[in-house]
């Protein structure tokens, strides 16, 4: 080899001799966040120590290796020219010796590679070494020396770590990622709110105590205000009150209203208001939605923050506001009208009376019970969560109207918040409710004291027809359980929910550009640091939507916004619509009114059965999704007025369907609705008995029932009663007539039997 050739190769090799200190740059956003933590020590009573960033080991099962392109080395065959070609068989032996060395595994663990990551990194490194056509010159030379006996296997370590950090880029950025995911001082996320001295007033009390009324009066009297509630129904109700309390006129400049009523997730933390109302503050501990109450409480830019909720939240809210340097003024209220727990259960739908409300935790139970009630010649109103707000209000007005023959209400716990209803007696059809725990797991569990009080408190309302309320259960063995639940004190709130913000996820993505949004959120939660006052909310719904649209080309901010949309993932049509919305958006094509109408096949006709009604409810949710996205992307969702108008028309169609819900149920497969009697035999699974002993009690109870009840449980009789073709009274009358006729027919039957025996005897003689 010539001297010039050696000098040329040496110059190309120089850049490899110097160790490649691959270090992730710190973004301006990360630096800003770090400065906010330092500045926050002046505002917050809780200081953040940088030494504690490493206290929580990361969940390395979330680390997804990045795929590296198998490009040829830019050095070409320099390594081969300086040394010699590598023997693949000998090379494999060397690599396996490196992998088995405990010292190497321990050294890698000190640099963030636990056993799982070490194994993954080694598999990738081995494949890279054995399959790459031309290795980097420095790595080629080291491996050649080891194979020839002039080098040590430990010399592979720096090159192995260099490869590991290429496929796991988070290893080099762990300190920055920990700083970004530090959630211990969330008050510092809202500089606009910290710039003003807010006055916080807590209105504490049970249902029907007037606490929300007092806050709303201050909201209406203010020059500007925002109401933040847990349900669209409540926001709609406050919207109507606001409009009725003011003169309606056209703003000449087209400015937005000074008063806003919205769900808690929709509130703006940058718009200044004079008064803000945060309703149902106890939901700050909700495993899925608690973050929205935390965000509103810490971030709303209002001179006065009026918080309404249970007294169990007073101490926690005071402690939370202490971190912002704001004092809390507490106003306590007592219930305006009493309610009592009855000593007897209803046991039968025949014992219903005007003003009764049967509370179920299943839509199928709603359908079944409403059908059985109307089969008895009674009218009932129906309210459940997926109904549009207008339909719920329509059903509530029907039930409240003293001149309307509808005097029975069948509802889910959707009535527990909002809706002024003239209920005399609350009847719990079940005490078991499906819910999602902190881990995102769905489970069936007995309702909490807070939930039971919220629902029971709807009985007997101030200024309603029934000022004294009553509470009981449908089934006898549920009553002692309900009494025990209501006798407990509500557990004090101890933690508030948090959720990673779009800005935090963007900073994460800067360091991990190849990670999916779902993976970014997973790693964020894994590394997040929270103090004892907070917890990270369940993110399963967010990840579900993120995975659904992962293949669609969207920028990260838009993708994040889409994934925070309030969607019921149990509705396939809504999920399909969400996917189509995202795909159309990614093409930069506006979602026009005509496009939406084609998608939902608008206009739609009145429902003919329950399946049609459920589809109409899903279409209503699709319109809601359009309007929700239009607030975030006005240019891409331009036809909000026309969509809102169609949604109101759809609301009227759904109202008509719910008015005729019994007819819809009759037109639906009878397998949807089981008779009430058969539900008693399955109480442990459906209607909520407290223990296995209760199932035995139910079995004994059924054994004591009369022939009429047993006949009603048979398939034909039960179907006739459910279809309204036979009433329980007619069934009893038929049973009595049947018993009477049976007694009269006994002698005649004996004579027939005697004649039959005589005829048989004669036939036998003839044969002989």
XYZ file of C-alpha atoms in Angstrom:
768
model
C 0.000 0.000 0.000
C 1.413 3.410 -0.934
C 2.188 6.124 1.640
C -0.451 8.427 0.127
C -3.066 5.692 0.444
C -2.148 5.167 4.128
C -2.424 8.890 4.862
C -5.816 9.006 3.130
C -7.148 6.065 5.146
C -5.724 7.479 8.383
C -7.482 10.826 7.823
C -10.781 9.043 7.259
C -10.248 6.944 10.364
C -9.478 9.881 12.687
C -13.091 10.837 13.188
C -13.828 7.313 14.446
C -10.986 7.205 16.963
C -12.541 10.102 18.870
C -15.456 8.691 20.944
C -18.849 9.639 19.572
C -20.533 11.329 22.509
C -24.069 11.178 21.189
C -25.961 13.513 23.420
C -29.556 14.622 22.858
C -29.862 18.412 22.640
C -32.053 20.161 25.169
C -34.951 21.929 23.539
C -35.920 25.451 24.402
C -39.198 24.075 25.694
C -37.416 21.747 28.088
C -35.207 24.570 29.321
C -38.277 26.738 29.800
C -39.958 23.993 31.784
C -36.881 23.638 33.967
C -36.871 27.398 34.607
C -40.555 27.202 35.539
C -39.739 24.582 38.147
C -37.065 26.852 39.596
C -39.326 29.902 39.535
C -42.186 27.873 41.004
C -40.439 27.627 44.365
C -41.492 31.215 44.995
C -45.183 30.406 44.488
C -45.556 26.857 45.691
C -45.045 25.605 49.205
C -43.674 22.380 47.735
C -40.127 22.498 46.382
C -38.821 20.171 43.724
C -35.471 18.492 44.217
C -33.569 17.557 41.097
C -31.997 14.635 42.975
C -35.335 12.853 43.040
C -35.634 12.647 39.253
C -33.940 9.255 39.291
C -35.984 7.885 42.192
C -38.504 6.169 39.927
C -37.087 3.515 37.594
C -38.594 3.624 34.103
C -40.833 0.874 32.807
C -38.505 -0.424 30.114
C -41.203 -2.694 28.671
C -42.520 0.500 27.031
C -39.241 1.183 25.218
C -39.733 0.238 21.586
C -36.470 -0.157 19.619
C -36.042 2.114 16.623
C -35.465 0.375 13.292
C -32.089 1.315 11.819
C -31.538 1.448 8.088
C -29.078 -1.155 6.866
C -27.061 1.309 4.793
C -23.478 0.600 3.866
C -20.853 2.371 5.959
C -19.612 5.679 4.583
C -16.104 4.361 5.164
C -16.623 1.695 2.531
C -14.041 -1.089 2.851
C -11.503 0.925 4.922
C -11.624 -1.608 7.767
C -10.930 -4.466 5.370
C -8.055 -2.589 3.727
C -6.419 -1.765 7.070
C -6.867 -5.242 8.544
C -8.521 -8.240 6.889
C -12.015 -9.606 6.194
C -13.803 -10.930 9.295
C -14.612 -14.609 9.782
C -18.367 -14.678 10.546
C -18.141 -17.934 12.514
C -15.347 -16.629 14.744
C -17.144 -13.289 15.031
C -20.289 -14.993 16.329
C -18.275 -16.743 19.047
C -16.736 -13.432 20.136
C -20.108 -11.695 20.335
C -21.649 -14.518 22.342
C -18.743 -14.386 24.822
C -19.388 -10.658 25.239
C -23.094 -11.284 25.879
C -22.449 -13.867 28.594
C -20.062 -11.695 30.609
C -21.748 -10.592 33.840
C -19.452 -7.579 34.095
C -20.721 -6.226 30.771
C -24.362 -6.704 31.808
C -23.758 -4.883 35.086
C -21.930 -2.034 33.367
C -24.772 -1.695 30.848
C -27.329 -1.682 33.690
C -25.495 1.276 35.243
C -26.107 3.154 31.986
C -29.843 2.403 31.773
C -29.869 -0.991 30.039
C -31.663 -3.464 32.289
C -31.683 -7.183 31.450
C -34.557 -6.807 28.995
C -33.055 -3.874 27.101
C -29.588 -5.439 27.197
C -30.922 -8.560 25.485
C -32.823 -6.574 22.844
C -29.841 -4.322 22.183
C -27.494 -7.300 21.852
C -29.785 -9.093 19.370
C -29.884 -5.929 17.260
C -26.127 -5.342 17.597
C -25.298 -8.934 16.622
C -27.549 -8.730 13.571
C -25.940 -5.404 12.635
C -22.408 -6.811 12.901
C -23.096 -10.047 11.054
C -25.311 -8.719 8.266
C -23.849 -5.279 7.442
C -21.781 -5.395 4.284
C -19.179 -2.823 5.406
C -18.876 -2.110 9.135
C -17.583 1.258 10.405
C -13.796 1.185 10.244
C -13.244 1.589 14.001
C -15.616 -1.286 14.865
C -14.128 -3.484 12.127
C -10.592 -2.944 13.447
C -11.602 -3.704 17.064
C -13.399 -6.902 16.085
C -10.478 -7.975 13.896
C -8.051 -7.484 16.791
C -10.250 -9.542 19.139
C -10.637 -12.373 16.613
C -6.860 -12.477 16.051
C -6.138 -12.604 19.801
C -4.601 -9.123 20.088
C -7.668 -7.499 21.606
C -10.008 -8.141 24.542
C -13.711 -8.922 24.256
C -14.488 -6.063 26.683
C -13.371 -3.609 23.982
C -16.694 -4.201 22.246
C -18.613 -2.403 25.016
C -18.321 1.239 23.746
C -19.501 0.226 20.289
C -22.287 -1.895 21.727
C -23.509 1.073 23.809
C -23.287 3.356 20.790
C -25.593 0.973 18.914
C -27.907 0.592 21.937
C -28.403 4.355 22.150
C -29.224 4.479 18.468
C -32.089 1.983 18.814
C -33.122 3.285 22.270
C -32.615 7.067 21.937
C -34.352 7.697 25.261
C -31.279 6.360 27.107
C -29.292 9.500 26.289
C -32.183 11.826 27.111
C -33.454 10.268 30.333
C -32.683 13.261 32.535
C -34.473 15.624 30.155
C -37.432 13.248 29.845
C -37.721 13.060 33.625
C -37.755 16.853 33.871
C -40.482 17.119 31.243
C -42.623 14.455 32.929
C -42.240 15.941 36.403
C -45.852 16.628 37.461
C -45.269 17.599 41.065
C -46.043 21.305 40.682
C -48.903 21.513 38.134
C -49.883 24.970 39.405
C -46.888 26.342 37.503
C -48.336 25.172 34.185
C -50.761 28.096 34.219
C -48.788 31.377 34.357
C -51.861 33.491 33.443
C -53.744 32.260 36.501
C -50.692 32.723 38.739
C -50.361 36.321 37.532
C -53.634 37.315 39.266
C -54.775 36.944 42.851
C -57.918 34.858 42.624
C -60.620 34.558 45.279
C -61.802 30.957 45.798
C -65.233 30.342 47.324
C -66.259 26.754 48.128
C -70.029 26.082 48.248
C -70.227 22.781 50.145
C -73.307 20.704 50.812
C -75.424 17.709 49.800
C -77.794 17.573 46.841
C -80.799 19.911 47.006
C -79.063 22.302 49.384
C -78.938 25.348 47.084
C -75.138 25.435 46.814
C -75.045 25.504 43.007
C -77.917 27.991 42.924
C -75.906 30.504 44.970
C -72.873 30.144 42.684
C -75.003 30.532 39.539
C -76.584 33.729 40.876
C -73.124 35.263 41.223
C -72.237 33.986 37.725
C -75.317 35.626 36.203
C -74.681 38.931 38.013
C -71.065 39.182 36.820
C -69.953 41.099 33.733
C -68.406 37.914 32.377
C -68.377 34.334 33.528
C -67.848 30.679 32.707
C -69.755 27.683 34.056
C -67.898 24.350 33.986
C -70.025 21.259 34.577
C -69.589 17.502 34.284
C -72.388 16.948 31.737
C -73.579 18.539 28.497
C -77.030 18.490 30.069
C -75.938 20.763 32.922
C -74.147 23.115 30.535
C -77.297 23.227 28.394
C -79.424 24.017 31.442
C -77.148 26.895 32.508
C -77.083 28.092 28.896
C -80.882 28.405 28.956
C -80.824 30.161 32.332
C -78.229 32.628 31.073
C -80.279 33.433 27.975
C -83.483 33.811 29.965
C -81.787 36.136 32.443
C -80.536 38.544 29.781
C -81.957 40.504 26.886
C -81.225 38.901 23.532
C -79.641 41.257 21.010
C -77.236 41.101 18.108
C -73.733 42.268 18.902
C -72.845 44.789 16.154
C -69.198 43.718 16.203
C -69.973 39.998 16.223
C -68.203 39.448 19.528
C -68.702 36.257 21.506
C -70.966 36.161 24.554
C -69.441 37.253 27.848
C -71.046 34.257 29.588
C -70.078 30.710 28.629
C -71.543 27.392 29.815
C -69.549 24.299 28.858
C -68.415 20.897 30.006
C -65.353 20.967 32.210
C -63.018 19.686 29.470
C -64.020 22.543 27.138
C -63.170 25.493 29.391
C -60.461 27.934 28.337
C -57.596 28.605 30.761
C -56.409 31.673 28.839
C -59.643 33.700 28.563
C -60.132 36.171 31.446
C -63.467 36.104 33.319
C -64.879 37.899 36.314
C -66.515 34.763 37.755
C -65.971 31.052 37.125
C -68.141 28.234 38.508
C -66.723 24.716 38.823
C -69.526 22.247 39.579
C -69.254 18.792 41.200
C -65.685 19.386 42.400
C -65.585 15.940 44.055
C -65.050 14.509 40.562
C -61.490 15.821 40.748
C -60.611 12.311 41.947
C -62.327 10.552 39.025
C -59.888 7.987 37.530
C -60.613 9.054 33.946
C -61.790 12.677 34.011
C -60.333 14.083 37.222
C -57.596 15.939 35.295
C -60.210 18.319 33.832
C -61.279 19.539 37.294
C -57.630 19.943 38.344
C -56.901 21.947 35.197
C -59.928 24.193 35.708
C -59.256 24.766 39.402
C -55.574 25.619 38.906
C -55.776 27.308 35.509
C -58.959 29.380 35.127
C -58.210 33.087 34.820
C -61.080 34.441 36.903
C -61.190 36.956 39.712
C -63.595 34.703 41.603
C -63.612 30.893 41.448
C -66.842 29.414 42.842
C -66.433 25.710 43.579
C -69.499 23.537 44.272
C -69.485 20.019 45.662
C -69.432 17.661 48.605
C -68.074 18.704 51.983
C -65.648 15.768 51.752
C -63.567 17.871 49.340
C -63.139 20.963 51.568
C -59.873 19.993 53.276
C -58.250 18.800 50.053
C -59.210 21.911 48.061
C -57.788 24.093 50.824
C -54.506 22.158 50.692
C -54.445 22.307 46.896
C -55.002 26.077 46.889
C -52.242 26.442 49.454
C -49.799 25.442 46.681
C -50.947 28.491 44.677
C -50.915 30.848 47.644
C -54.710 31.350 47.467
C -57.066 31.148 50.445
C -60.400 29.340 50.319
C -63.617 30.795 51.727
C -66.088 28.030 52.641
C -69.883 28.377 52.649
C -71.717 25.309 53.951
C -75.325 24.449 53.161
C -77.838 21.987 54.570
C -80.387 20.036 52.593
C -83.537 22.105 52.067
C -85.910 19.125 52.213
C -85.488 15.803 54.057
C -85.592 12.289 52.658
C -86.100 9.021 54.528
C -85.033 5.456 53.843
C -88.066 3.204 53.866
C -88.180 -0.073 55.801
C -89.704 -2.060 52.965
C -88.747 -2.709 49.362
C -91.111 -2.260 46.416
C -90.662 -5.904 45.286
C -93.114 -5.668 42.380
C -93.848 -3.178 39.630
C -97.494 -3.518 40.664
C -96.598 -1.460 43.750
C -95.424 1.621 41.856
C -96.995 4.970 42.680
C -96.989 8.423 41.058
C -93.666 10.223 41.540
C -91.587 7.022 41.584
C -88.199 6.878 39.860
C -86.585 3.490 39.244
C -82.801 3.829 38.933
C -80.938 1.258 36.820
C -77.290 0.945 35.818
C -77.949 -0.832 32.522
C -79.676 0.384 29.371
C -81.160 -3.086 28.859
C -82.754 -2.853 32.315
C -84.195 0.515 31.290
C -85.813 -1.080 28.234
C -87.092 -4.099 30.151
C -88.619 -2.228 33.064
C -90.192 0.546 30.973
C -91.870 -2.089 28.833
C -93.236 -3.939 31.858
C -94.524 -0.709 33.375
C -96.449 0.254 30.244
C -97.774 -3.308 30.007
C -99.520 -2.513 33.291
C -101.286 0.429 31.723
C -98.914 3.093 33.158
C -96.939 5.702 31.239
C -93.281 6.263 32.057
C -90.520 8.672 31.082
C -87.051 7.373 30.219
C -83.684 9.086 30.827
C -80.263 7.561 30.248
C -76.784 8.864 29.506
C -76.543 8.516 25.725
C -79.753 10.460 25.047
C -79.247 13.987 23.656
C -79.660 16.805 26.217
C -82.831 18.053 24.511
C -84.439 14.617 24.744
C -83.526 14.316 28.419
C -85.053 17.714 29.155
C -88.166 16.764 27.181
C -88.588 13.560 29.186
C -87.984 15.473 32.432
C -90.660 18.053 31.546
C -93.079 15.259 30.686
C -92.493 13.627 34.069
C -92.694 16.935 35.983
C -95.882 18.150 34.263
C -98.773 17.674 36.721
C -101.239 17.554 33.812
C -99.350 14.806 31.975
C -100.452 11.209 32.688
C -96.778 10.146 32.839
C -96.025 9.748 36.558
C -93.235 7.127 36.559
C -89.581 7.697 35.626
C -87.064 5.005 34.660
C -83.517 6.355 34.576
C -79.857 5.621 34.981
C -77.636 7.503 37.413
C -77.545 10.270 34.779
C -80.179 11.955 36.977
C -77.668 12.148 39.836
C -76.261 15.418 38.484
C -78.519 18.145 37.181
C -82.148 18.004 36.046
C -84.773 19.350 38.429
C -87.171 16.433 38.809
C -90.314 16.083 40.926
C -89.440 12.697 42.402
C -91.234 11.427 45.487
C -89.513 8.064 45.806
C -86.157 6.827 44.468
C -86.147 3.056 43.879
C -82.770 1.394 43.319
C -83.310 -1.479 40.924
C -79.702 -2.505 41.524
C -76.753 -1.562 43.714
C -74.121 -2.878 41.297
C -72.607 -0.520 38.745
C -69.922 -1.132 36.097
C -66.946 1.198 36.461
C -63.319 1.604 35.429
C -60.634 1.552 38.109
C -57.330 3.419 38.201
C -55.685 0.686 36.103
C -58.282 1.061 33.366
C -59.896 -2.294 34.183
C -63.664 -2.583 33.899
C -65.301 -4.129 36.932
C -68.707 -4.556 38.556
C -68.831 -3.072 42.014
C -71.319 -1.872 44.603
C -71.989 1.856 44.306
C -70.093 4.127 46.671
C -71.639 6.204 49.424
C -71.033 9.339 47.372
C -72.856 7.878 44.346
C -75.725 6.553 46.480
C -76.208 9.928 48.190
C -76.052 11.744 44.862
C -78.866 9.589 43.458
C -80.934 9.294 46.635
C -80.771 13.062 47.049
C -82.957 13.493 43.953
C -85.963 12.368 46.000
C -87.953 15.323 47.350
C -86.872 18.630 45.873
C -87.346 22.131 47.209
C -90.189 23.942 45.381
C -91.312 20.685 43.715
C -94.578 18.789 44.241
C -92.860 16.367 46.638
C -90.815 18.262 49.211
C -90.188 15.169 51.340
C -88.469 12.286 49.614
C -88.269 8.562 50.150
C -85.592 6.046 49.168
C -85.847 2.267 48.863
C -84.905 -0.682 46.645
C -86.786 -2.877 44.207
C -85.608 -6.111 45.838
C -85.977 -6.912 49.529
C -82.451 -8.218 50.106
C -80.886 -5.045 48.613
C -82.496 -2.785 51.205
C -80.191 -3.561 54.178
C -77.201 -3.124 51.860
C -78.465 0.308 50.773
C -79.020 1.334 54.395
C -75.479 0.301 55.245
C -74.055 2.248 52.277
C -75.978 5.408 53.151
C -75.008 5.164 56.827
C -71.320 5.556 56.024
C -69.623 8.918 55.838
C -68.249 9.961 52.453
C -64.547 9.251 52.168
C -62.552 12.496 52.106
C -60.872 13.341 48.820
C -57.108 12.877 48.972
C -55.826 13.118 45.388
C -56.505 14.991 42.159
C -56.119 13.709 38.606
C -53.534 14.911 36.088
C -53.026 14.348 32.367
C -49.996 15.162 30.187
C -50.485 18.363 28.224
C -49.935 18.783 24.488
C -46.829 20.877 25.158
C -45.288 18.168 27.339
C -45.943 15.483 24.739
C -44.417 17.715 22.046
C -41.253 18.089 24.114
C -41.169 14.324 24.566
C -41.517 13.880 20.810
C -38.549 16.223 20.239
C -36.335 13.743 22.061
C -38.108 10.631 20.722
C -39.071 11.555 17.162
C -39.662 7.959 16.039
C -42.068 6.994 18.838
C -45.816 6.764 18.255
C -48.154 9.020 20.217
C -49.444 6.045 22.202
C -45.890 5.027 23.051
C -44.948 8.614 23.964
C -47.816 8.811 26.442
C -46.935 5.425 27.902
C -43.316 6.433 28.480
C -44.433 9.799 29.864
C -46.690 8.151 32.457
C -43.982 5.614 33.286
C -41.429 8.343 34.019
C -43.843 10.857 35.556
C -43.219 12.098 39.071
C -46.243 13.101 41.173
C -46.438 13.996 44.830
C -49.015 12.623 47.254
C -51.683 15.087 46.154
C -51.956 13.902 42.563
C -52.278 10.824 40.383
C -52.065 10.351 36.616
C -55.492 9.639 35.125
C -56.223 6.538 33.130
C -55.194 7.082 29.502
C -56.707 4.000 27.871
C -59.304 5.951 25.891
C -56.636 8.382 24.676
C -54.387 5.508 23.577
C -57.321 3.722 21.923
C -57.893 6.717 19.641
C -54.151 7.259 19.127
C -53.698 3.697 17.913
C -56.765 4.005 15.685
C -55.354 6.934 13.709
C -51.647 6.123 13.996
C -51.424 5.242 10.287
C -52.933 8.591 9.253
C -50.342 11.337 8.506
C -51.035 14.106 11.041
C -48.749 16.523 12.837
C -48.342 15.768 16.533
C -50.453 18.672 17.860
C -53.410 17.787 15.607
C -53.057 14.118 16.486
C -53.100 14.972 20.199
C -56.228 17.135 19.834
C -58.069 14.404 17.915
C -57.208 11.880 20.629
C -58.687 14.060 23.383
C -62.085 14.106 21.659
C -64.942 12.823 23.883
C -65.880 9.604 22.100
C -67.766 6.536 23.257
C -65.503 3.797 21.949
C -68.307 1.263 22.375
C -70.119 2.856 19.422
C -68.642 1.384 16.211
C -70.314 3.991 14.000
C -68.842 6.850 16.054
C -65.371 5.277 15.900
C -65.671 4.828 12.139
C -66.726 8.456 11.778
C -63.790 9.569 13.919
C -61.438 7.678 11.618
C -62.972 9.225 8.488
C -62.823 12.706 10.028
C -59.111 12.277 10.735
C -58.398 10.919 7.245
C -60.255 13.797 5.560
C -58.477 16.285 7.822
C -55.062 14.798 6.946
C -55.749 15.435 3.246
C -56.300 19.103 4.075
C -59.835 18.819 2.710
C -62.507 20.730 4.708
C -65.270 18.617 6.224
C -68.290 20.345 4.718
C -71.918 19.929 5.683
C -72.620 17.966 2.499
C -69.709 15.633 3.215
C -71.027 14.920 6.724
C -74.579 14.409 5.427
C -73.356 11.822 2.934
C -71.469 10.017 5.665
C -74.425 9.778 8.084
C -77.032 9.347 5.286
C -78.867 12.473 6.364
C -81.823 13.041 6.511
C -82.828 10.129 8.731
C -86.276 8.722 9.429
C -87.926 7.965 12.758
C -86.700 4.790 14.470
C -88.683 1.585 13.986
C -86.970 -0.403 16.722
C -84.360 -0.065 19.463
C -81.526 -0.728 17.030
C -82.616 2.261 14.954
C -82.828 4.412 18.087
C -79.294 3.447 19.130
C -78.025 4.341 15.645
C -79.717 7.759 15.826
C -78.019 8.363 19.180
C -74.683 7.468 17.536
C -75.341 9.931 14.683
C -76.094 12.603 17.294
C -72.693 11.832 18.851
C -71.063 12.190 15.413
C -72.595 15.668 15.076
C -71.273 16.407 18.563
C -67.808 15.272 17.475
C -67.958 17.600 14.460
C -68.925 20.568 16.638
C -66.236 19.686 19.198
C -63.545 19.598 16.509
C -64.867 22.808 14.947
C -63.839 24.725 18.082
C -60.260 23.500 17.560
C -60.042 23.618 13.754
C -62.490 26.251 12.523
C -61.190 26.308 8.946
C -61.452 22.549 8.483
C -64.910 22.224 10.080
C -66.617 25.311 8.611
C -70.338 24.429 8.578
C -71.077 24.425 12.307
C -74.364 26.326 11.996
C -75.872 23.834 9.533
C -74.606 20.830 11.504
C -76.068 22.263 14.711
C -79.396 22.807 12.967
C -79.449 19.204 11.728
C -78.520 18.010 15.199
C -81.560 19.809 16.616
C -83.760 18.138 13.997
C -82.245 14.790 14.958
C -82.933 15.561 18.614
C -86.630 15.959 17.758
C -86.620 12.611 15.916
C -85.013 10.920 18.930
C -87.550 12.578 21.245
C -90.354 11.041 19.222
C -88.650 7.652 19.335
C -88.224 7.788 23.116
C -91.879 8.773 23.555
C -92.785 5.554 21.744
C -90.030 3.498 23.316
C -92.380 0.691 24.317
C -93.423 0.202 20.711
C -89.757 0.185 19.691
C -88.963 -2.460 22.304
C -91.834 -4.628 21.093
C -90.433 -4.451 17.576
C -87.031 -5.564 18.818
C -85.871 -9.086 19.503
C -87.349 -10.108 22.858
C -83.977 -11.509 23.914
C -82.853 -7.952 24.717
C -85.281 -7.683 27.625
C -85.496 -10.355 30.307
C -88.591 -10.426 32.564
C -88.215 -8.864 35.969
C -88.844 -12.171 37.714
C -85.995 -13.924 35.888
C -83.610 -11.138 36.891
C -84.136 -12.021 40.531
C -82.590 -15.403 39.981
C -79.476 -13.720 38.550
C -79.152 -10.973 41.114
C -75.572 -11.678 41.998
C -74.560 -10.882 38.423
C -77.069 -8.236 37.385
C -79.022 -6.513 40.099
C -76.478 -6.409 42.793
C -76.912 -8.621 45.842
C -74.424 -7.998 48.599
C -73.194 -11.560 48.983
C -73.670 -15.140 47.868
C -76.059 -15.650 50.788
C -78.487 -13.289 49.144
C -78.714 -15.560 46.123
C -79.874 -18.348 48.447
C -82.460 -16.000 49.941
C -83.749 -15.216 46.464
C -84.028 -18.929 45.658
C -85.984 -19.577 48.855
C -88.146 -16.570 48.090
C -88.986 -17.935 44.657
C -89.945 -21.295 46.216
C -92.563 -19.496 48.314
C -94.177 -17.772 45.343
C -97.660 -18.665 44.158
C -98.658 -20.352 40.899
C -99.480 -17.021 39.262
C -95.939 -15.705 39.731
C -94.504 -19.013 38.555
C -96.758 -18.911 35.512
C -95.585 -15.362 34.774
C -92.007 -16.660 34.701
C -92.862 -19.210 31.988
C -91.897 -18.174 28.498
C -95.382 -17.817 26.964
C -97.037 -16.049 29.895
C -94.056 -13.777 30.432
C -93.981 -12.856 26.751
C -97.734 -12.099 26.727
C -97.386 -9.859 29.785
C -94.318 -8.087 28.385
C -96.067 -7.511 25.065
C -99.041 -5.965 26.834
C -101.431 -8.643 25.519
C -102.114 -9.955 29.017
C -102.177 -8.159 32.363
C -101.273 -9.747 35.718
C -104.936 -9.448 36.841
C -106.156 -11.291 33.760
C -103.497 -13.923 34.328
C -104.717 -14.493 37.892
C -108.310 -14.736 36.684
C -107.328 -17.280 34.054
C -105.474 -19.298 36.684
C -108.509 -19.326 38.978
C -110.809 -20.410 36.139
C -108.334 -23.086 35.147
C -108.206 -24.445 38.715
C -112.014 -24.391 38.961
C -112.494 -26.208 35.669
C -109.884 -28.766 36.661
C -111.885 -29.698 39.778
C -115.084 -30.060 37.758
C -113.395 -32.256 35.204
C -111.996 -34.788 37.685
C -115.179 -37.070 37.891
C -115.652 -36.984 34.133
C -112.037 -37.954 33.718
C -112.562 -40.990 35.992
C -115.523 -42.153 33.916
C -113.500 -41.802 30.745
C -110.724 -43.848 32.253
C -113.213 -46.621 33.197
C -114.636 -46.701 29.661
C -111.117 -46.885 28.268
C -110.288 -49.896 30.476
C -113.514 -51.707 29.482
C -112.865 -51.156 25.786
C -109.337 -52.492 26.152
C -110.634 -55.630 27.904
C -113.125 -56.341 25.083
C -110.430 -55.944 22.414
C -108.186 -58.420 24.193
C -110.971 -61.076 24.322
C -111.598 -60.734 20.570
C -107.922 -61.312 19.834
C -107.944 -64.511 21.819
